[in-house]
Amino acid sequence: MIDRAKLSYVEGDLNYMARMAERPRYLAYDPEPGEQRSNMTYDTHKMQIHDMRPVQHELGLDHEGFGLVEHRTAVKDFWDDDEVRRVYYPEAEAFIKDYTGASRVFIFDHLQRRRVVGLQDYSRSGPRQPATRVHVDHTARSGPQRVRDLIPDEAEELLKGRVQVINLWRPIKGPLQDAPLALCDSRTVDQHDLVESDLVYKNRVGETYSVTYNPAHQWYYAPELRRDEALLLKIMDSKTDGRSRFMPHTSFTDPTTPPDAFPRESIELRTLVFHPN
């Protein structure tokens, strides 16, 4: 076992949510003039973000809540949605099923991001941007609700077993140097750090966790992630036996990024992962 306190690290500013009395809310669309995108304010902390590569083979979804894996793909163009669904979905479904031992994997979404300097996320005028606040995409309530929304005829039977939301995240172009993803060891997160928040769409309201600062949080990243590598992120797990359930994450500005680095392009798949028990 490698002493993780001795891992190399960079320092990055991570945007936590400042504690607040009202329920946090964030608009998942470009707001109308005069409309606030969010009622949250941010509490930025400079954190050590450790290189996970030396401990890659010690990492696990049930422990830290993330993993770094080799995953080659036959996809030629990740910006081609048809090719992604035709080629990448079956590849990813088989890989995640094998990696987790699941009985079923249901891919419900994918999202490409391309960083454009000065552009806000959820903007009408450009691609989705790297997420710049610490968050978890689903909660103990909204994870199972996605099963009911997406597989209504089988939902109640599926929810009798174990359900996970797992993301598969990779660079479209690598090695990735710009706006890498920082992942928080779930074992260092207290339940009180996670705050239920509304993610407001035009036609529905989702629920995510915003995350408040805790000095105990331990952060990791994979420097220069290659196109034939991927990160597995455990977003939600219905199992409550002490294993990782919710893994906070965010992009960050790596101070060692070369000034001529290619702006980050990435793709993430969102999946529902089912186990009989």
Short mmCIF file of C-alpha atoms in Angstrom, two decimals:
data_model
loop_
_atom_site.label_atom_id
_atom_site.label_comp_id
_atom_site.label_asym_id
_atom_site.label_seq_id
_atom_site.Cartn_x
_atom_site.Cartn_y
_atom_site.Cartn_z
CA MET A 1 0.00 0.00 0.00
CA ILE A 2 1.30 3.44 -0.93
CA ASP A 3 1.21 6.15 1.75
CA ARG A 4 -1.28 8.57 0.24
CA ALA A 5 0.02 11.45 2.35
CA LYS A 6 3.18 11.23 0.23
CA LEU A 7 1.42 11.44 -3.15
CA SER A 8 2.36 14.42 -5.29
CA TYR A 9 -0.32 17.08 -5.59
CA VAL A 10 -1.26 20.39 -7.10
CA GLU A 11 -3.23 23.10 -5.31
CA GLY A 12 -6.48 24.28 -6.85
CA ASP A 13 -9.31 26.61 -5.87
CA LEU A 14 -12.50 24.58 -5.36
CA ASN A 15 -15.87 26.31 -5.23
CA TYR A 16 -17.93 24.94 -2.36
CA MET A 17 -21.38 26.28 -1.52
CA ALA A 18 -21.59 28.78 1.33
CA ARG A 19 -24.09 27.66 3.95
CA MET A 20 -27.48 29.29 3.57
CA ALA A 21 -30.90 29.30 5.25
CA GLU A 22 -33.06 28.83 2.14
CA ARG A 23 -33.06 25.87 -0.21
CA PRO A 24 -30.34 26.17 -2.87
CA ARG A 25 -31.49 26.52 -6.46
CA TYR A 26 -29.72 26.61 -9.82
CA LEU A 27 -31.23 27.13 -13.29
CA ALA A 28 -30.29 24.53 -15.90
CA TYR A 29 -30.97 27.00 -18.70
CA ASP A 30 -29.97 30.51 -19.70
CA PRO A 31 -32.00 32.82 -17.43
CA GLU A 32 -34.20 35.57 -18.78
CA PRO A 33 -32.99 39.17 -18.30
CA GLY A 34 -33.24 40.06 -14.62
CA GLU A 35 -33.65 36.42 -13.54
CA GLN A 36 -31.03 35.01 -11.17
CA ARG A 37 -29.26 31.86 -12.33
CA SER A 38 -28.76 30.75 -8.73
CA ASN A 39 -29.46 31.86 -5.18
CA MET A 40 -26.20 30.30 -4.00
CA THR A 41 -22.95 32.02 -3.11
CA TYR A 42 -19.64 30.22 -3.21
CA ASP A 43 -17.08 29.51 -0.55
CA THR A 44 -13.78 29.00 -2.37
CA HIS A 45 -10.97 27.03 -0.74
CA LYS A 46 -7.51 26.17 -2.01
CA MET A 47 -7.22 22.39 -1.69
CA GLN A 48 -4.50 19.85 -2.29
CA ILE A 49 -5.54 17.63 -5.23
CA HIS A 50 -3.46 14.46 -5.29
CA ASP A 51 -2.24 12.46 -8.26
CA MET A 52 -4.26 9.23 -8.24
CA ARG A 53 -2.09 7.42 -10.76
CA PRO A 54 0.31 5.80 -8.22
CA VAL A 55 -2.69 4.34 -6.34
CA GLN A 56 -4.84 3.61 -9.41
CA HIS A 57 -5.11 -0.11 -8.62
CA GLU A 58 -6.16 0.56 -5.01
CA LEU A 59 -9.14 2.73 -6.00
CA GLY A 60 -12.68 1.42 -6.02
CA LEU A 61 -16.24 2.60 -6.48
CA ASP A 62 -17.27 1.12 -3.12
CA HIS A 63 -14.39 2.80 -1.28
CA GLU A 64 -13.38 6.18 -2.69
CA GLY A 65 -16.36 6.31 -5.04
CA PHE A 66 -14.29 6.53 -8.22
CA GLY A 67 -11.91 4.57 -10.38
CA LEU A 68 -9.38 5.19 -13.15
CA VAL A 69 -9.57 2.57 -15.89
CA GLU A 70 -8.13 1.67 -19.27
CA HIS A 71 -10.98 1.70 -21.78
CA ARG A 72 -10.30 1.68 -25.50
CA THR A 73 -13.09 2.65 -27.82
CA ALA A 74 -13.90 2.27 -31.51
CA VAL A 75 -15.58 5.70 -31.60
CA LYS A 76 -14.02 8.00 -34.20
CA ASP A 77 -15.97 11.19 -33.47
CA PHE A 78 -17.38 11.77 -29.99
CA TRP A 79 -19.21 14.87 -31.24
CA ASP A 80 -21.33 12.66 -33.50
CA ASP A 81 -24.32 11.78 -31.28
CA ASP A 82 -25.45 8.97 -33.59
CA GLU A 83 -22.03 7.31 -33.47
CA VAL A 84 -21.90 7.74 -29.69
CA ARG A 85 -25.24 5.96 -29.30
CA ARG A 86 -24.46 3.30 -31.92
CA VAL A 87 -20.86 2.48 -30.91
CA TYR A 88 -20.06 3.92 -27.49
CA TYR A 89 -23.26 2.96 -25.66
CA PRO A 90 -22.83 -0.81 -26.23
CA GLU A 91 -19.11 -0.61 -25.40
CA ALA A 92 -19.77 1.27 -22.18
CA GLU A 93 -22.73 -0.88 -21.15
CA ALA A 94 -20.66 -4.06 -21.47
CA PHE A 95 -17.68 -2.51 -19.69
CA ILE A 96 -19.65 -1.15 -16.72
CA LYS A 97 -21.58 -4.40 -16.36
CA ASP A 98 -18.33 -6.36 -16.25
CA TYR A 99 -16.57 -3.87 -13.95
CA THR A 100 -19.38 -3.72 -11.37
CA GLY A 101 -20.83 -7.21 -11.67
CA ALA A 102 -24.24 -5.66 -12.31
CA SER A 103 -27.15 -7.60 -13.74
CA ARG A 104 -28.23 -4.66 -15.92
CA VAL A 105 -26.89 -1.30 -17.08
CA PHE A 106 -29.20 1.34 -18.54
CA ILE A 107 -27.51 4.32 -20.25
CA PHE A 108 -29.88 7.26 -20.05
CA ASP A 109 -27.86 10.22 -21.23
CA HIS A 110 -24.57 11.52 -22.55
CA LEU A 111 -23.07 14.97 -22.55
CA GLN A 112 -20.14 16.51 -24.40
CA ARG A 113 -18.36 19.58 -23.01
CA ARG A 114 -15.94 21.98 -24.67
CA ARG A 115 -14.41 24.77 -22.60
CA VAL A 116 -14.80 28.21 -24.14
CA VAL A 117 -13.13 31.06 -22.24
CA GLY A 118 -15.70 33.43 -20.74
CA LEU A 119 -18.74 31.29 -21.54
CA GLN A 120 -21.13 30.24 -18.77
CA ASP A 121 -22.55 26.75 -18.52
CA TYR A 122 -26.13 26.25 -19.75
CA SER A 123 -25.65 29.07 -22.29
CA ARG A 124 -27.62 29.38 -25.51
CA SER A 125 -24.53 30.63 -27.31
CA GLY A 126 -22.17 27.70 -26.98
CA PRO A 127 -21.41 24.16 -25.77
CA ARG A 128 -21.79 22.93 -22.22
CA GLN A 129 -18.90 24.07 -20.03
CA PRO A 130 -16.92 22.23 -17.35
CA ALA A 131 -18.79 22.34 -14.03
CA THR A 132 -16.97 24.74 -11.71
CA ARG A 133 -18.70 24.06 -8.37
CA VAL A 134 -18.40 21.05 -6.08
CA HIS A 135 -21.53 18.94 -6.47
CA VAL A 136 -23.09 15.49 -6.70
CA ASP A 137 -25.47 14.97 -9.64
CA HIS A 138 -28.09 12.89 -7.81
CA THR A 139 -29.35 12.48 -4.26
CA ALA A 140 -30.81 9.63 -2.24
CA ARG A 141 -34.22 10.75 -3.51
CA SER A 142 -33.52 11.79 -7.11
CA GLY A 143 -31.48 8.69 -8.03
CA PRO A 144 -34.41 6.28 -7.54
CA GLN A 145 -36.73 8.86 -9.11
CA ARG A 146 -34.71 8.63 -12.34
CA VAL A 147 -35.53 4.91 -12.43
CA ARG A 148 -39.23 5.73 -12.09
CA ASP A 149 -39.00 8.41 -14.77
CA LEU A 150 -37.02 6.37 -17.30
CA ILE A 151 -38.16 2.76 -16.74
CA PRO A 152 -41.64 3.26 -15.28
CA ASP A 153 -43.03 -0.19 -16.06
CA GLU A 154 -40.20 -2.00 -14.23
CA ALA A 155 -39.23 0.63 -11.67
CA GLU A 156 -40.77 -0.76 -8.50
CA GLU A 157 -39.33 -4.22 -9.12
CA LEU A 158 -35.89 -2.82 -9.97
CA LEU A 159 -35.91 -0.60 -6.88
CA LYS A 160 -36.27 -3.67 -4.67
CA GLY A 161 -32.63 -4.40 -5.48
CA ARG A 162 -29.52 -2.26 -5.35
CA VAL A 163 -29.46 0.73 -7.70
CA GLN A 164 -26.46 2.90 -8.57
CA VAL A 165 -25.99 5.94 -10.76
CA ILE A 166 -22.52 5.69 -12.32
CA ASN A 167 -20.94 8.08 -14.80
CA LEU A 168 -18.25 7.15 -17.32
CA TRP A 169 -16.12 10.23 -18.05
CA ARG A 170 -13.29 10.61 -20.55
CA PRO A 171 -11.46 13.25 -22.59
CA ILE A 172 -12.42 13.57 -26.23
CA LYS A 173 -8.91 14.82 -26.91
CA GLY A 174 -5.93 13.85 -24.81
CA PRO A 175 -3.73 14.03 -22.97
CA LEU A 176 -6.07 16.33 -21.05
CA GLN A 177 -4.27 19.23 -19.36
CA ASP A 178 -6.98 21.91 -19.22
CA ALA A 179 -9.79 21.95 -16.58
CA PRO A 180 -9.27 18.40 -15.26
CA LEU A 181 -11.80 16.73 -12.98
CA ALA A 182 -11.20 16.69 -9.21
CA LEU A 183 -12.78 13.78 -7.32
CA CYS A 184 -13.38 13.67 -3.57
CA ASP A 185 -12.79 10.48 -1.58
CA SER A 186 -16.33 9.66 -0.42
CA ARG A 187 -15.01 8.29 2.87
CA THR A 188 -13.94 11.81 3.86
CA VAL A 189 -17.39 13.32 3.23
CA ASP A 190 -19.83 13.79 6.11
CA GLN A 191 -23.54 13.54 5.34
CA HIS A 192 -23.93 17.08 6.70
CA ASP A 193 -21.62 18.33 3.91
CA LEU A 194 -24.29 17.37 1.33
CA VAL A 195 -27.16 19.84 0.86
CA GLU A 196 -30.23 18.95 -1.22
CA SER A 197 -30.57 21.53 -4.00
CA ASP A 198 -33.00 22.15 -6.86
CA LEU A 199 -31.71 21.92 -10.42
CA VAL A 200 -34.45 23.70 -12.33
CA TYR A 201 -35.13 22.79 -15.96
CA LYS A 202 -37.78 24.33 -18.19
CA ASN A 203 -40.04 21.30 -17.77
CA ARG A 204 -38.99 19.65 -14.51
CA VAL A 205 -37.04 20.13 -11.29
CA GLY A 206 -34.21 17.74 -10.46
CA GLU A 207 -32.42 17.38 -7.15
CA THR A 208 -28.65 17.40 -6.66
CA TYR A 209 -26.33 17.79 -3.71
CA SER A 210 -24.44 21.02 -3.31
CA VAL A 211 -21.43 20.53 -1.05
CA THR A 212 -20.18 22.65 1.84
CA TYR A 213 -16.53 22.90 2.84
CA ASN A 214 -15.00 20.36 5.16
CA PRO A 215 -11.22 20.40 5.75
CA ALA A 216 -11.30 16.60 6.01
CA HIS A 217 -12.10 16.23 2.29
CA GLN A 218 -9.35 14.48 0.32
CA TRP A 219 -9.20 15.24 -3.39
CA TYR A 220 -7.65 13.39 -6.35
CA TYR A 221 -7.18 13.83 -10.10
CA ALA A 222 -5.63 11.95 -13.00
CA PRO A 223 -3.04 14.20 -14.68
CA GLU A 224 -2.90 14.12 -18.48
CA LEU A 225 -5.80 11.71 -18.85
CA ARG A 226 -5.59 9.96 -22.21
CA ARG A 227 -8.37 9.29 -24.71
CA ASP A 228 -8.08 5.54 -24.04
CA GLU A 229 -8.57 6.07 -20.30
CA ALA A 230 -11.74 6.88 -18.40
CA LEU A 231 -12.93 7.81 -14.94
CA LEU A 232 -15.79 5.96 -13.30
CA LEU A 233 -17.76 8.15 -10.90
CA LYS A 234 -20.24 6.76 -8.40
CA ILE A 235 -22.96 9.40 -8.18
CA MET A 236 -25.49 7.49 -6.07
CA ASP A 237 -25.83 4.11 -4.43
CA SER A 238 -28.98 2.86 -2.72
CA LYS A 239 -26.97 0.46 -0.53
CA THR A 240 -26.58 1.83 3.02
CA ASP A 241 -24.09 -0.63 4.50
CA GLY A 242 -21.17 1.79 4.87
CA ARG A 243 -19.80 1.73 1.33
CA SER A 244 -19.39 4.89 -0.77
CA ARG A 245 -22.75 6.36 -1.80
CA PHE A 246 -22.24 9.93 -3.11
CA MET A 247 -19.00 11.26 -4.63
CA PRO A 248 -18.49 15.05 -4.90
CA HIS A 249 -16.58 16.31 -7.91
CA THR A 250 -15.80 19.45 -9.90
CA SER A 251 -13.47 20.73 -12.58
CA PHE A 252 -10.59 22.91 -11.43
CA THR A 253 -7.82 25.07 -12.81
CA ASP A 254 -4.56 23.15 -12.61
CA PRO A 255 -1.75 25.68 -11.97
CA THR A 256 0.67 23.49 -13.95
CA THR A 257 -1.43 23.65 -17.14
CA PRO A 258 0.71 24.99 -20.03
CA PRO A 259 -0.56 28.29 -21.45
CA ASP A 260 -0.99 26.71 -24.90
CA ALA A 261 -2.94 23.67 -23.63
CA PHE A 262 -5.86 22.64 -25.81
CA PRO A 263 -9.18 23.65 -24.16
CA ARG A 264 -10.83 20.70 -22.46
CA GLU A 265 -13.20 18.53 -24.47
CA SER A 266 -14.86 15.66 -22.63
CA ILE A 267 -17.81 13.30 -22.75
CA GLU A 268 -19.70 11.69 -19.89
CA LEU A 269 -22.25 8.89 -19.97
CA ARG A 270 -24.87 8.71 -17.21
CA THR A 271 -26.01 5.21 -16.33
CA LEU A 272 -28.39 3.39 -14.02
CA VAL A 273 -26.74 0.22 -12.71
CA PHE A 274 -28.84 -2.55 -11.19
CA HIS A 275 -27.99 -5.44 -8.87
CA PRO A 276 -30.54 -7.98 -7.59
CA ASN A 277 -29.46 -7.30 -3.97
#
